[in-house]
Coordinates of C-alpha atoms in Angstrom, one line a residue:
Chain L
M1 CA 34.6 165.7 89.8
M2 CA 33.9 162.6 91.7
N3 CA 33.6 160.5 88.6
R4 CA 36.6 161.6 86.7
I5 CA 38.6 160.8 90.2
T6 CA 37.0 157.7 90.2
I7 CA 38.4 156.9 86.8
L8 CA 41.7 158.0 87.5
L9 CA 42.0 156.0 90.3
L10 CA 40.9 153.0 88.4
G11 CA 43.2 153.8 85.9
V12 CA 46.2 153.9 88.3
A13 CA 44.6 150.9 90.1
T14 CA 44.7 148.7 86.9
L15 CA 48.2 150.3 85.7
S16 CA 49.4 149.2 89.1
G17 CA 47.5 145.7 88.7
A18 CA 49.1 145.3 85.5
T19 CA 52.7 146.4 86.5
V20 CA 52.5 144.2 89.8
F21 CA 51.6 141.4 87.3
T22 CA 54.3 141.9 84.7
T23 CA 56.9 142.3 87.7
T24 CA 55.9 139.0 89.0
T25 CA 56.2 136.8 85.8
S26 CA 59.4 138.7 85.3
H27 CA 60.4 137.8 88.6
R28 CA 58.9 133.9 88.3
A29 CA 61.3 134.1 84.7
V30 CA 64.3 135.3 85.9
A31 CA 64.2 133.0 88.8
Q32 CA 63.8 130.1 86.4
E33 CA 66.7 131.6 84.5
A34 CA 68.7 132.2 87.2
A35 CA 68.2 129.2 89.9
P36 CA 71.2 126.9 90.2
I37 CA 69.6 123.8 88.7
F38 CA 72.8 122.4 87.7
V39 CA 75.8 121.7 90.3
T40 CA 78.9 123.3 88.5
K41 CA 81.4 121.8 90.7
I42 CA 82.4 118.3 91.5
P43 CA 81.8 117.0 94.7
S44 CA 85.4 116.6 96.7
G45 CA 86.5 113.0 97.6
Y46 CA 83.6 111.2 95.9
R47 CA 86.2 108.4 94.2
D48 CA 86.4 107.5 98.0
W49 CA 82.6 107.0 98.3
R50 CA 81.3 103.7 99.3
V51 CA 79.4 101.6 96.4
V52 CA 75.6 101.8 95.8
S53 CA 75.5 99.5 92.9
V54 CA 77.0 98.7 89.9
A55 CA 75.2 98.5 86.1
H56 CA 75.9 98.4 82.4
E57 CA 73.9 100.6 79.9
A58 CA 74.3 99.2 76.3
G59 CA 73.7 101.0 73.3
E60 CA 74.8 104.5 72.7
L61 CA 76.3 105.0 76.0
N62 CA 78.2 101.6 76.1
D63 CA 79.4 102.2 79.6
I64 CA 79.7 100.4 82.5
R65 CA 79.0 102.4 85.8
A66 CA 79.4 102.4 89.5
V67 CA 77.1 104.3 91.5
L68 CA 78.4 105.8 94.9
G69 CA 77.1 107.8 97.7
N70 CA 78.6 110.1 100.1
D71 CA 77.9 109.4 103.8
I72 CA 74.7 110.6 104.0
A73 CA 73.4 108.8 101.0
I74 CA 74.7 105.6 102.1
K75 CA 73.3 105.8 105.3
A76 CA 70.0 106.5 104.3
Y77 CA 70.1 103.8 101.6
R78 CA 71.0 101.3 103.8
E79 CA 68.1 102.3 106.5
G80 CA 66.0 102.5 103.4
K81 CA 64.6 106.3 104.4
L82 CA 63.1 108.4 101.7
P83 CA 63.5 111.2 100.9
F84 CA 67.2 111.6 101.0
P85 CA 68.3 113.9 103.7
E86 CA 69.9 117.1 103.0
G87 CA 73.3 116.7 101.7
A88 CA 73.0 113.2 100.3
I89 CA 75.0 113.1 97.2
V90 CA 74.8 110.1 94.7
G91 CA 77.2 110.2 92.2
R92 CA 78.1 108.0 89.0
I93 CA 81.2 107.2 87.4
A94 CA 81.0 105.8 83.9
W95 CA 83.9 103.9 82.2
S96 CA 83.6 102.9 78.7
Y97 CA 82.5 99.1 78.1
V98 CA 85.7 97.0 77.2
A99 CA 85.8 93.5 76.3
S100 CA 89.0 92.3 78.6
E101 CA 91.4 89.9 76.0
E102 CA 93.6 89.5 79.1
N103 CA 90.7 87.9 81.1
N104 CA 89.0 86.2 78.3
K105 CA 92.5 84.6 77.4
S106 CA 92.2 83.3 81.3
F107 CA 88.9 82.1 81.5
G108 CA 89.5 80.7 77.7
R109 CA 86.2 82.1 76.7
E110 CA 84.8 85.6 75.9
Q111 CA 83.1 86.7 78.7
S112 CA 84.9 89.6 80.3
F113 CA 84.0 93.1 80.1
V114 CA 85.9 95.6 82.0
A115 CA 85.9 99.5 83.2
G116 CA 87.9 101.5 80.2
S117 CA 88.7 105.2 79.6
P118 CA 86.6 107.7 80.9
T119 CA 83.3 108.6 79.0
D120 CA 82.1 111.7 77.8
A121 CA 79.7 112.0 80.7
Y122 CA 82.5 110.7 83.1
L123 CA 80.9 112.1 86.3
Q124 CA 77.4 112.6 87.3
F125 CA 76.2 113.7 90.4
M126 CA 72.8 114.4 92.2
V127 CA 73.3 116.5 95.4
K128 CA 70.0 117.1 97.7
D129 CA 69.3 120.7 98.8
S130 CA 65.7 120.9 98.9
K131 CA 65.7 124.9 98.9
K132 CA 68.5 125.8 96.4
Y133 CA 67.1 123.0 93.9
A134 CA 63.5 123.0 95.0
A135 CA 62.5 123.6 90.9
T136 CA 63.7 120.2 90.4
G137 CA 62.3 118.2 93.1
G138 CA 65.1 119.3 95.7
W139 CA 68.0 117.5 93.5
G140 CA 70.6 119.3 91.9
Y141 CA 72.1 117.6 88.8
S142 CA 75.3 117.6 86.9
S143 CA 77.6 115.9 84.8
F144 CA 81.0 116.1 83.7
D145 CA 83.4 114.8 81.2
K146 CA 86.7 113.4 81.6
D147 CA 88.3 116.5 82.0
G148 CA 86.2 117.9 85.0
K149 CA 84.2 120.4 82.6
P150 CA 80.5 120.3 82.7
T151 CA 78.4 119.2 80.3
D152 CA 76.6 121.2 78.1
E153 CA 73.1 122.7 79.7
A154 CA 71.1 121.1 76.7
A155 CA 71.8 117.7 78.1
M156 CA 71.3 118.5 81.7
K157 CA 68.1 119.8 81.3
K158 CA 66.9 116.0 80.3
C159 CA 68.1 114.7 83.5
F160 CA 64.9 116.0 85.9
P161 CA 62.3 115.2 83.4
C162 CA 63.7 111.8 83.0
H163 CA 64.1 111.2 87.1
Q164 CA 60.3 112.7 87.5
A165 CA 59.4 108.8 86.5
I166 CA 60.4 107.7 89.8
E167 CA 59.2 110.7 92.2
D168 CA 58.2 107.9 94.5
R169 CA 61.7 106.9 95.1
D170 CA 62.8 110.3 95.6
F171 CA 63.7 110.8 92.1
V172 CA 66.6 108.1 92.3
F173 CA 66.9 105.6 89.9
T174 CA 69.7 103.3 91.1
R175 CA 68.8 100.7 94.2
Y176 CA 71.1 99.8 96.6
A177 CA 73.0 96.2 95.9
P178 CA 73.5 94.3 99.1
Chain N
M1 CA 139.0 46.1 107.9
M2 CA 138.9 49.8 106.6
N3 CA 136.8 48.8 103.6
R4 CA 134.0 47.0 105.7
I5 CA 134.2 50.4 107.8
T6 CA 134.0 52.7 104.7
I7 CA 131.0 50.2 103.1
L8 CA 129.4 50.5 106.3
L9 CA 129.9 54.5 106.6
L10 CA 128.7 54.7 103.1
G11 CA 125.4 52.5 104.0
V12 CA 124.8 54.8 106.6
A13 CA 125.3 57.7 104.9
T14 CA 122.9 56.5 102.1
L15 CA 120.6 55.4 104.7
S16 CA 120.5 58.8 106.4
G17 CA 120.4 60.5 102.9
A18 CA 117.4 58.6 102.2
T19 CA 115.7 59.2 105.1
V20 CA 116.7 63.1 105.4
F21 CA 115.1 63.1 101.4
T22 CA 112.1 61.3 102.7
T23 CA 111.7 63.7 105.4
T24 CA 111.9 66.7 103.5
T25 CA 109.7 65.5 100.8
S26 CA 107.2 64.4 103.7
H27 CA 107.3 67.6 105.2
R28 CA 106.7 69.4 102.0
A29 CA 103.8 67.2 101.1
V30 CA 102.3 68.0 104.6
A31 CA 103.2 71.8 104.2
Q32 CA 101.0 71.7 100.8
E33 CA 98.3 69.7 102.7
A34 CA 98.2 71.7 105.9
A35 CA 99.0 75.3 104.7
P36 CA 95.9 77.7 105.0
I37 CA 95.8 78.3 101.4
F38 CA 92.3 79.5 101.9
V39 CA 90.8 82.5 103.6
T40 CA 87.6 81.1 105.5
K41 CA 86.4 84.5 107.2
I42 CA 85.1 87.2 105.3
P43 CA 87.0 90.5 105.9
S44 CA 85.1 92.7 108.0
G45 CA 84.0 95.8 107.1
Y46 CA 84.8 95.1 103.2
R47 CA 81.1 96.5 102.1
D48 CA 82.7 100.0 102.8
W49 CA 85.7 99.6 101.0
R50 CA 86.6 101.9 98.0
V51 CA 86.2 101.1 94.3
V52 CA 88.9 99.6 92.5
S53 CA 87.0 99.0 89.3
V54 CA 83.6 97.1 87.9
A55 CA 83.0 94.5 85.3
H56 CA 80.2 92.1 83.7
E57 CA 81.2 88.3 83.0
A58 CA 78.8 87.0 80.7
G59 CA 78.2 83.4 80.0
E60 CA 78.2 81.3 82.7
L61 CA 79.0 83.3 85.4
N62 CA 76.5 86.0 84.3
D63 CA 77.3 88.4 86.9
I64 CA 78.1 92.0 87.3
R65 CA 80.7 93.0 90.0
A66 CA 82.4 95.7 92.1
V67 CA 86.2 95.1 92.7
L68 CA 87.0 96.6 95.9
G69 CA 90.2 97.3 98.1
N70 CA 91.0 97.6 101.7
D71 CA 93.0 100.8 102.3
I72 CA 96.3 98.8 102.3
A73 CA 95.2 97.7 98.7
I74 CA 93.6 101.2 97.2
K75 CA 96.8 102.9 98.2
A76 CA 99.0 100.2 96.4
Y77 CA 97.0 100.5 93.5
R78 CA 97.1 104.1 93.3
E79 CA 100.5 104.4 93.9
G80 CA 101.2 101.6 91.1
K81 CA 103.3 100.0 93.6
L82 CA 103.8 96.5 93.0
P83 CA 103.9 93.7 94.7
F84 CA 101.0 94.6 97.0
P85 CA 102.3 94.9 100.5
E86 CA 101.1 92.8 103.6
G87 CA 97.5 93.2 104.8
A88 CA 96.5 94.3 101.2
I89 CA 92.8 92.9 100.3
V90 CA 91.4 92.7 97.1
G91 CA 87.7 91.7 97.2
R92 CA 84.8 91.6 94.6
I93 CA 81.3 91.6 94.9
A94 CA 79.0 89.6 92.3
W95 CA 75.3 90.0 91.7
S96 CA 73.2 88.6 89.3
Y97 CA 73.0 90.4 85.6
V98 CA 69.4 91.7 85.2
A99 CA 67.8 93.7 82.9
S100 CA 66.3 96.8 84.1
E101 CA 62.4 97.3 83.1
E102 CA 62.3 100.3 84.8
N103 CA 65.4 102.1 83.5
N104 CA 64.4 100.7 79.7
K105 CA 61.3 102.5 80.4
S106 CA 62.9 105.7 81.0
F107 CA 65.2 105.5 78.7
G108 CA 63.0 104.3 76.0
R109 CA 65.5 101.0 75.2
E110 CA 66.4 97.8 75.9
Q111 CA 69.8 99.2 77.5
S112 CA 70.1 99.0 80.9
F113 CA 71.5 95.9 83.3
V114 CA 71.7 96.2 86.8
A115 CA 73.0 94.2 89.9
G116 CA 70.5 92.0 90.9
S117 CA 70.5 89.1 93.9
P118 CA 73.7 87.9 95.1
T119 CA 75.5 84.7 92.9
D120 CA 76.3 81.5 93.8
A121 CA 80.3 82.7 94.3
Y122 CA 78.8 86.3 95.8
L123 CA 82.0 87.5 97.4
Q124 CA 85.6 86.6 96.9
F125 CA 88.8 87.9 98.5
M126 CA 92.7 88.0 97.9
V127 CA 94.7 88.5 100.9
K128 CA 98.5 89.4 101.0
D129 CA 100.5 87.5 103.4
S130 CA 103.6 86.4 101.9
K131 CA 104.4 83.8 104.7
K132 CA 101.1 82.3 105.3
Y133 CA 100.2 81.9 101.9
A134 CA 103.7 81.5 100.5
A135 CA 102.4 78.3 98.8
T136 CA 100.2 80.5 96.6
G137 CA 102.0 83.5 95.3
G138 CA 101.5 85.3 99.3
W139 CA 97.9 85.7 98.4
G140 CA 95.2 83.5 100.2
Y141 CA 92.3 83.2 98.0
S142 CA 88.5 82.9 99.2
S143 CA 85.1 82.6 98.3
F144 CA 81.8 82.6 99.7
D145 CA 78.1 82.2 98.9
K146 CA 75.4 84.5 99.6
D147 CA 74.7 83.0 103.2
G148 CA 78.7 83.8 103.7
K149 CA 79.5 80.0 103.6
P150 CA 82.6 79.4 102.1
T151 CA 82.9 77.5 98.7
D152 CA 83.6 74.1 98.0
E153 CA 87.3 73.7 98.2
A154 CA 87.5 72.2 94.9
A155 CA 86.2 75.4 93.2
M156 CA 88.7 77.7 95.2
K157 CA 91.9 75.3 94.2
K158 CA 91.6 76.9 90.6
C159 CA 92.2 80.3 91.6
F160 CA 95.7 80.3 91.9
P161 CA 96.8 78.3 88.7
C162 CA 94.8 80.8 87.2
H163 CA 96.3 83.8 88.7
Q164 CA 99.4 82.6 87.6
A165 CA 98.8 84.1 84.3
I166 CA 99.3 87.4 85.7
E167 CA 102.3 87.0 88.2
D168 CA 103.8 89.8 87.0
R169 CA 101.0 92.1 88.3
D170 CA 101.3 90.1 91.6
F171 CA 98.6 87.7 90.6
V172 CA 95.9 90.6 90.5
F173 CA 93.8 90.7 87.3
T174 CA 91.7 94.0 88.2
R175 CA 93.2 97.3 87.2
Y176 CA 92.5 100.3 88.7
A177 CA 89.5 102.1 87.1
P178 CA 90.3 106.3 87.2

């Protein structure tokens, strides 16, 4: 009788264990799927933010860009504080890289490249929220086309793996320009 | 007797005319010499101004730059209003144009150019004051090196002649980037 009960209890325990295990991994999988790792709303007022720096990406991107920061991000940049505090947002606007015939005419040389129309990945933002975006280093990533529509998630999934290269600077590539 | 008086008066009139003419041209020459056509003080708070656009100047300049505007300038830009109102200031910051090894490594391609150290003509500003700078289209020009020292006047004398090419846009080259 005792043996049968032991076996039964063991069986129940094993079953429970299996169930608990399944539930946990299932929760984890759901958490990964459902976690808001991407930001889907353009932060308001970003076009009024202050300049962090500027850059030109040649090749396929072929853009010229301004990197801006909201007040929290700019303050942290200027104070050289890492990691960035909660609420910091770093944004970048990318315009097509266009030779300026008008400027070249005045300079008398082919030397001037300016910002043209918005690119396919016009706006990108990194939003610091350590809890919400814990799965991606505390930053939520986002990308929007010229109509303000979020870029497809397949492209956005590449953000964090690439930014991991600079984990020691809290995942932010752009340095503050004096 | 009448003839002599007429001749005398004519002589006086001619002399007066000559004097008036001389005085006028002399005043003009002095005005051109003494007029404050250059701005010798860096406008305060310029690094907090909003972005008008960005550009890359290749060749001898070899810089990457942000063009910023004070509140008056940005408002006029956004409303598409010309000429710019009194008090408008358009500024530009120029950094050396530097390939980013760090970014290239992450991209896996030689494509990234970023802002380096301040250039020899680090800061330039156009200040709108139609009366004060009447001799140069209503704009006072300025240029400062990385230590905040005004660039030599010989270089600054080239500002207005070049900007005259775009008198129809109130002498401002840079267009507002969306």
